Amino acid sequence: MKNYKFSISFVGTNYSGWQYQPNVPTIQNEVEEKLYYIVNKKKPIKQKIRAIGCSRTDKGVHAIEFVFNVKMEFDKDLNFLKKALNSALPKDIKVHNIEEVPLEFNSRFDALKKTYIYKLFFDEKNSPFFQDRAMLVYKPTDLGKMMEISYLFLGYKDFRGFTKELEDENGYCFVENITFKVDYPLVEISITANRFLRYMVRRMVGTMLSYAQGLISIDDVNDFLQAKKVSNHTAKANGLYLKKVYY
């Protein structure tokens, strides 16, 4: 038995996230199904394939780099496996690298930090090109205010106010940096942290947007950061990309 680390990218538009769910398409469903067929082809005893993902992703979220690992027996060249997988997988999922790693490696628990990017498209001309690949913004937005408020999120903070609900679990995350790449009308926000809570990036971006549009005050943002209340300002899933996982 060996442990293999896979690096893939995908467009999440047609999937209900990474994690397996019955009766709906997910990325995990696709990779496990195709791996099972390739690895067990012409073998009398079939081995079970279980892919451990580095993160959950919500429906419609994309990935530039997503990592998962699988423990299995495989006696052929890894380049053959990569080519076979890319031939079998849908065109919106691509395998970029496969390598053998120590048996104890776990793509989720061994991750040191992750970088997400969020794409905003300020759609003044109703462009068709970013419908599923960025959040379309129609309201007047002060980008300077978005950048100004982003500094409040840096450092070791309690982000329970930016997840689904105020829970008792540990909500502390260390946000290492937040940067803006402006190529108007496209704006990319990059966020790197040691860990992320569910909906955290989307609610951070949604909160920054609402502040920049004059819908909430800086006091509201501070209340969210002190976990006094939960932000319901959630940016859409289609603008979110997992960019990099660090080990």
mmCIF file of C-alpha atoms in Angstrom:
data_model
loop_
_atom_site.group_PDB
_atom_site.id
_atom_site.type_symbol
_atom_site.label_atom_id
_atom_site.label_comp_id
_atom_site.label_asym_id
_atom_site.label_seq_id
_atom_site.Cartn_x
_atom_site.Cartn_y
_atom_site.Cartn_z
ATOM 1 C CA MET A 1 0.000 0.000 0.000
ATOM 2 C CA LYS A 2 1.332 3.418 -0.994
ATOM 3 C CA ASN A 3 0.103 6.972 -0.514
ATOM 4 C CA TYR A 4 -0.265 9.263 -3.519
ATOM 5 C CA LYS A 5 -0.715 13.026 -3.563
ATOM 6 C CA PHE A 6 -2.741 14.476 -6.456
ATOM 7 C CA SER A 7 -2.784 18.149 -7.496
ATOM 8 C CA ILE A 8 -5.762 19.125 -9.636
ATOM 9 C CA SER A 9 -7.676 22.159 -10.831
ATOM 10 C CA PHE A 10 -11.363 22.406 -11.599
ATOM 11 C CA VAL A 11 -14.177 24.687 -12.634
ATOM 12 C CA GLY A 12 -16.821 24.146 -9.977
ATOM 13 C CA THR A 13 -19.848 25.471 -11.864
ATOM 14 C CA ASN A 14 -21.386 22.056 -12.529
ATOM 15 C CA TYR A 15 -20.566 20.494 -9.157
ATOM 16 C CA SER A 16 -21.934 20.590 -5.618
ATOM 17 C CA GLY A 17 -18.465 21.106 -4.159
ATOM 18 C CA TRP A 18 -15.639 18.651 -3.494
ATOM 19 C CA GLN A 19 -17.146 16.325 -0.916
ATOM 20 C CA TYR A 20 -19.153 13.245 -1.835
ATOM 21 C CA GLN A 21 -22.927 13.624 -1.738
ATOM 22 C CA PRO A 22 -25.434 11.035 -2.945
ATOM 23 C CA ASN A 23 -27.307 11.735 -6.173
ATOM 24 C CA VAL A 24 -25.505 14.986 -7.017
ATOM 25 C CA PRO A 25 -22.271 15.559 -8.983
ATOM 26 C CA THR A 26 -19.197 16.380 -6.882
ATOM 27 C CA ILE A 27 -15.478 16.507 -7.643
ATOM 28 C CA GLN A 28 -14.769 13.679 -5.190
ATOM 29 C CA ASN A 29 -17.373 11.482 -6.899
ATOM 30 C CA GLU A 30 -15.694 12.033 -10.255
ATOM 31 C CA VAL A 31 -12.086 11.381 -9.212
ATOM 32 C CA GLU A 32 -12.923 8.326 -7.095
ATOM 33 C CA GLU A 33 -15.057 6.784 -9.823
ATOM 34 C CA LYS A 34 -12.426 7.288 -12.535
ATOM 35 C CA LEU A 35 -9.552 6.171 -10.293
ATOM 36 C CA TYR A 36 -11.460 3.040 -9.303
ATOM 37 C CA TYR A 37 -11.907 2.066 -12.940
ATOM 38 C CA ILE A 38 -8.269 2.731 -13.932
ATOM 39 C CA VAL A 39 -6.613 1.136 -10.887
ATOM 40 C CA ASN A 40 -8.832 -1.961 -10.829
ATOM 41 C CA LYS A 41 -9.037 -2.618 -14.571
ATOM 42 C CA LYS A 42 -8.580 -6.340 -15.356
ATOM 43 C CA LYS A 43 -7.900 -7.153 -11.693
ATOM 44 C CA PRO A 44 -9.966 -9.912 -10.046
ATOM 45 C CA ILE A 45 -9.817 -8.311 -6.596
ATOM 46 C CA LYS A 46 -10.977 -4.715 -6.577
ATOM 47 C CA GLN A 47 -9.510 -2.221 -4.137
ATOM 48 C CA LYS A 48 -11.588 0.542 -2.615
ATOM 49 C CA ILE A 49 -10.624 4.097 -3.555
ATOM 50 C CA ARG A 50 -11.055 6.883 -0.998
ATOM 51 C CA ALA A 51 -9.782 10.367 -1.784
ATOM 52 C CA ILE A 52 -8.968 12.646 1.171
ATOM 53 C CA GLY A 53 -9.375 16.279 0.108
ATOM 54 C CA CYS A 54 -7.426 19.248 1.443
ATOM 55 C CA SER A 55 -10.631 21.212 1.964
ATOM 56 C CA ARG A 56 -14.349 21.247 1.425
ATOM 57 C CA THR A 57 -15.581 23.569 -1.272
ATOM 58 C CA ASP A 58 -19.106 24.875 -1.687
ATOM 59 C CA LYS A 59 -21.246 24.413 -4.766
ATOM 60 C CA GLY A 60 -19.916 26.520 -7.639
ATOM 61 C CA VAL A 61 -16.490 27.227 -6.081
ATOM 62 C CA HIS A 62 -13.431 26.727 -8.315
ATOM 63 C CA ALA A 63 -9.840 25.610 -7.687
ATOM 64 C CA ILE A 64 -6.568 26.566 -9.340
ATOM 65 C CA GLU A 65 -4.831 24.043 -7.094
ATOM 66 C CA PHE A 66 -6.689 21.453 -5.045
ATOM 67 C CA VAL A 67 -4.820 18.623 -3.320
ATOM 68 C CA PHE A 68 -6.070 15.194 -2.330
ATOM 69 C CA ASN A 69 -4.363 11.951 -1.374
ATOM 70 C CA VAL A 70 -5.269 8.311 -1.935
ATOM 71 C CA LYS A 71 -3.807 5.180 -0.344
ATOM 72 C CA MET A 72 -3.791 2.360 -2.889
ATOM 73 C CA GLU A 73 -1.759 -0.245 -4.726
ATOM 74 C CA PHE A 74 -0.601 0.877 -8.156
ATOM 75 C CA ASP A 75 2.204 -0.802 -10.111
ATOM 76 C CA LYS A 76 2.365 1.354 -13.244
ATOM 77 C CA ASP A 77 4.090 4.625 -14.108
ATOM 78 C CA LEU A 78 2.523 7.727 -12.541
ATOM 79 C CA ASN A 79 2.657 9.569 -15.865
ATOM 80 C CA PHE A 80 0.465 6.815 -17.283
ATOM 81 C CA LEU A 81 -1.979 7.323 -14.408
ATOM 82 C CA LYS A 82 -2.035 11.088 -14.961
ATOM 83 C CA LYS A 83 -2.758 10.691 -18.687
ATOM 84 C CA ALA A 84 -5.395 8.021 -18.081
ATOM 85 C CA LEU A 85 -7.148 10.149 -15.470
ATOM 86 C CA ASN A 86 -7.147 13.256 -17.647
ATOM 87 C CA SER A 87 -8.623 11.221 -20.498
ATOM 88 C CA ALA A 88 -11.365 9.824 -18.267
ATOM 89 C CA LEU A 89 -12.277 12.932 -16.269
ATOM 90 C CA PRO A 90 -14.645 15.635 -17.549
ATOM 91 C CA LYS A 91 -12.973 18.590 -19.261
ATOM 92 C CA ASP A 92 -13.621 20.864 -16.275
ATOM 93 C CA ILE A 93 -11.341 18.765 -14.003
ATOM 94 C CA LYS A 94 -7.609 18.434 -14.744
ATOM 95 C CA VAL A 95 -4.818 16.520 -12.990
ATOM 96 C CA HIS A 96 -1.507 18.413 -12.939
ATOM 97 C CA ASN A 97 0.713 16.252 -10.764
ATOM 98 C CA ILE A 98 0.795 12.898 -8.963
ATOM 99 C CA GLU A 99 3.558 11.926 -6.555
ATOM 100 C CA GLU A 100 4.201 9.316 -3.909
ATOM 101 C CA VAL A 101 4.265 10.704 -0.360
ATOM 102 C CA PRO A 102 4.820 9.167 3.096
ATOM 103 C CA LEU A 103 2.016 6.921 4.323
ATOM 104 C CA GLU A 104 1.208 9.311 7.170
ATOM 105 C CA PHE A 105 0.650 12.294 4.828
ATOM 106 C CA ASN A 106 -2.886 13.707 5.023
ATOM 107 C CA SER A 107 -3.785 16.438 2.548
ATOM 108 C CA ARG A 108 -6.223 18.072 4.959
ATOM 109 C CA PHE A 109 -4.479 17.916 8.322
ATOM 110 C CA ASP A 110 -0.925 18.494 7.057
ATOM 111 C CA ALA A 111 -1.775 21.759 5.282
ATOM 112 C CA LEU A 112 0.072 24.689 6.892
ATOM 113 C CA LYS A 113 -1.870 27.438 5.152
ATOM 114 C CA LYS A 114 -4.012 28.136 2.099
ATOM 115 C CA THR A 115 -4.523 31.006 -0.306
ATOM 116 C CA TYR A 116 -7.915 31.809 -1.785
ATOM 117 C CA ILE A 117 -8.647 34.434 -4.390
ATOM 118 C CA TYR A 118 -11.980 36.094 -4.946
ATOM 119 C CA LYS A 119 -12.851 37.661 -8.297
ATOM 120 C CA LEU A 120 -15.157 40.656 -8.623
ATOM 121 C CA PHE A 121 -16.266 41.923 -12.017
ATOM 122 C CA PHE A 122 -17.743 45.419 -12.037
ATOM 123 C CA ASP A 123 -20.257 44.781 -14.784
ATOM 124 C CA GLU A 124 -21.168 48.140 -16.267
ATOM 125 C CA LYS A 125 -21.859 46.744 -19.750
ATOM 126 C CA ASN A 126 -23.588 43.474 -18.812
ATOM 127 C CA SER A 127 -20.688 41.360 -20.102
ATOM 128 C CA PRO A 128 -21.347 37.635 -20.695
ATOM 129 C CA PHE A 129 -17.744 36.549 -20.091
ATOM 130 C CA PHE A 130 -17.629 36.241 -16.294
ATOM 131 C CA GLN A 131 -21.124 34.945 -15.531
ATOM 132 C CA ASP A 132 -19.889 31.811 -13.714
ATOM 133 C CA ARG A 133 -16.279 32.803 -12.987
ATOM 134 C CA ALA A 134 -16.665 35.978 -10.910
ATOM 135 C CA MET A 135 -19.220 37.826 -8.817
ATOM 136 C CA LEU A 136 -20.837 40.498 -10.959
ATOM 137 C CA VAL A 137 -21.115 43.818 -9.103
ATOM 138 C CA TYR A 138 -23.626 46.398 -10.286
ATOM 139 C CA LYS A 139 -23.844 48.811 -7.336
ATOM 140 C CA PRO A 140 -21.452 51.784 -7.005
ATOM 141 C CA THR A 141 -18.498 50.563 -4.922
ATOM 142 C CA ASP A 142 -15.585 52.494 -3.423
ATOM 143 C CA LEU A 143 -12.572 50.204 -3.939
ATOM 144 C CA GLY A 144 -10.476 52.437 -1.717
ATOM 145 C CA LYS A 145 -12.829 51.695 1.172
ATOM 146 C CA MET A 146 -12.603 47.964 0.497
ATOM 147 C CA MET A 147 -8.818 48.143 0.737
ATOM 148 C CA GLU A 148 -9.028 50.348 3.822
ATOM 149 C CA ILE A 149 -11.294 47.956 5.734
ATOM 150 C CA SER A 150 -9.328 44.845 4.704
ATOM 151 C CA TYR A 151 -6.584 45.648 7.242
ATOM 152 C CA LEU A 152 -9.000 44.930 10.092
ATOM 153 C CA PHE A 153 -8.991 41.244 9.128
ATOM 154 C CA LEU A 154 -5.227 40.757 9.389
ATOM 155 C CA GLY A 155 -3.676 38.813 12.248
ATOM 156 C CA TYR A 156 -4.969 36.284 14.751
ATOM 157 C CA LYS A 157 -8.704 36.917 15.071
ATOM 158 C CA ASP A 158 -11.925 35.135 16.042
ATOM 159 C CA PHE A 159 -13.783 34.623 12.746
ATOM 160 C CA ARG A 160 -16.922 32.973 14.105
ATOM 161 C CA GLY A 161 -18.788 36.091 12.979
ATOM 162 C CA PHE A 162 -17.934 35.147 9.392
ATOM 163 C CA THR A 163 -19.095 31.549 9.403
ATOM 164 C CA LYS A 164 -22.525 29.935 9.270
ATOM 165 C CA GLU A 165 -23.467 30.670 12.857
ATOM 166 C CA LEU A 166 -21.854 31.528 16.180
ATOM 167 C CA GLU A 167 -20.669 28.148 17.411
ATOM 168 C CA ASP A 168 -18.608 27.083 20.411
ATOM 169 C CA GLU A 169 -15.831 25.612 18.273
ATOM 170 C CA ASN A 170 -12.498 27.389 17.887
ATOM 171 C CA GLY A 171 -12.989 30.238 15.449
ATOM 172 C CA TYR A 172 -9.485 31.689 15.643
ATOM 173 C CA CYS A 173 -7.549 31.951 12.381
ATOM 174 C CA PHE A 174 -4.353 33.774 11.488
ATOM 175 C CA VAL A 175 -4.829 35.843 8.328
ATOM 176 C CA GLU A 176 -1.344 36.405 6.970
ATOM 177 C CA ASN A 177 -2.110 38.811 4.149
ATOM 178 C CA ILE A 178 -4.828 40.307 1.968
ATOM 179 C CA THR A 179 -3.912 41.849 -1.371
ATOM 180 C CA PHE A 180 -5.858 43.463 -4.201
ATOM 181 C CA LYS A 181 -5.036 43.106 -7.890
ATOM 182 C CA VAL A 182 -6.974 45.709 -9.863
ATOM 183 C CA ASP A 183 -7.358 45.354 -13.619
ATOM 184 C CA TYR A 184 -10.650 47.188 -13.883
ATOM 185 C CA PRO A 185 -13.355 46.034 -14.356
ATOM 186 C CA LEU A 186 -11.826 42.840 -12.872
ATOM 187 C CA VAL A 187 -10.605 42.910 -9.258
ATOM 188 C CA GLU A 188 -8.940 39.936 -7.539
ATOM 189 C CA ILE A 189 -8.695 39.759 -3.762
ATOM 190 C CA SER A 190 -6.103 37.288 -2.441
ATOM 191 C CA ILE A 191 -6.369 36.030 1.156
ATOM 192 C CA THR A 192 -3.828 33.745 2.855
ATOM 193 C CA ALA A 193 -4.450 32.184 6.276
ATOM 194 C CA ASN A 194 -3.442 29.173 8.333
ATOM 195 C CA ARG A 195 -7.043 27.908 8.262
ATOM 196 C CA PHE A 196 -10.463 28.975 7.044
ATOM 197 C CA LEU A 197 -13.922 28.453 8.489
ATOM 198 C CA ARG A 198 -16.858 27.584 6.263
ATOM 199 C CA TYR A 199 -18.092 30.655 4.317
ATOM 200 C CA MET A 200 -15.288 32.727 5.878
ATOM 201 C CA VAL A 201 -13.767 34.111 2.662
ATOM 202 C CA ARG A 202 -17.140 34.759 1.041
ATOM 203 C CA ARG A 203 -18.394 36.618 4.112
ATOM 204 C CA MET A 204 -15.185 38.595 4.486
ATOM 205 C CA VAL A 205 -15.482 39.743 0.862
ATOM 206 C CA GLY A 206 -19.230 40.331 1.182
ATOM 207 C CA THR A 207 -18.664 42.427 4.310
ATOM 208 C CA MET A 208 -15.945 44.490 2.618
ATOM 209 C CA LEU A 209 -18.264 45.049 -0.349
ATOM 210 C CA SER A 210 -21.165 46.128 1.862
ATOM 211 C CA TYR A 211 -18.919 48.574 3.719
ATOM 212 C CA ALA A 212 -17.597 49.979 0.423
ATOM 213 C CA GLN A 213 -21.188 50.423 -0.792
ATOM 214 C CA GLY A 214 -22.236 52.280 2.366
ATOM 215 C CA LEU A 215 -24.562 49.530 3.591
ATOM 216 C CA ILE A 216 -22.801 48.905 6.919
ATOM 217 C CA SER A 217 -20.488 50.849 9.227
ATOM 218 C CA ILE A 218 -17.036 50.133 10.607
ATOM 219 C CA ASP A 219 -18.718 49.433 13.956
ATOM 220 C CA ASP A 220 -20.682 46.619 12.304
ATOM 221 C CA VAL A 221 -17.453 45.131 10.953
ATOM 222 C CA ASN A 222 -15.849 45.284 14.399
ATOM 223 C CA ASP A 223 -18.908 43.573 15.899
ATOM 224 C CA PHE A 224 -18.475 40.718 13.405
ATOM 225 C CA LEU A 225 -14.771 40.478 14.265
ATOM 226 C CA GLN A 226 -15.575 40.327 17.977
ATOM 227 C CA ALA A 227 -18.129 37.566 17.290
ATOM 228 C CA LYS A 228 -20.926 39.681 18.766
ATOM 229 C CA LYS A 229 -23.057 38.855 15.733
ATOM 230 C CA VAL A 230 -22.805 36.974 12.442
ATOM 231 C CA SER A 231 -22.289 38.763 9.141
ATOM 232 C CA ASN A 232 -24.952 37.809 6.606
ATOM 233 C CA HIS A 233 -23.115 39.695 3.852
ATOM 234 C CA THR A 234 -22.059 36.695 1.769
ATOM 235 C CA ALA A 235 -20.390 37.022 -1.625
ATOM 236 C CA LYS A 236 -21.482 34.504 -4.246
ATOM 237 C CA ALA A 237 -19.725 31.153 -4.592
ATOM 238 C CA ASN A 238 -18.822 31.578 -8.273
ATOM 239 C CA GLY A 239 -16.167 34.219 -7.544
ATOM 240 C CA LEU A 240 -14.173 32.036 -5.134
ATOM 241 C CA TYR A 241 -11.069 30.042 -6.111
ATOM 242 C CA LEU A 242 -8.761 27.921 -3.974
ATOM 243 C CA LYS A 243 -5.407 29.064 -5.339
ATOM 244 C CA LYS A 244 -2.671 27.346 -3.325
ATOM 245 C CA VAL A 245 -2.212 24.827 -0.507
ATOM 246 C CA TYR A 246 1.062 24.978 1.430
ATOM 247 C CA TYR A 247 2.680 21.974 3.144
#
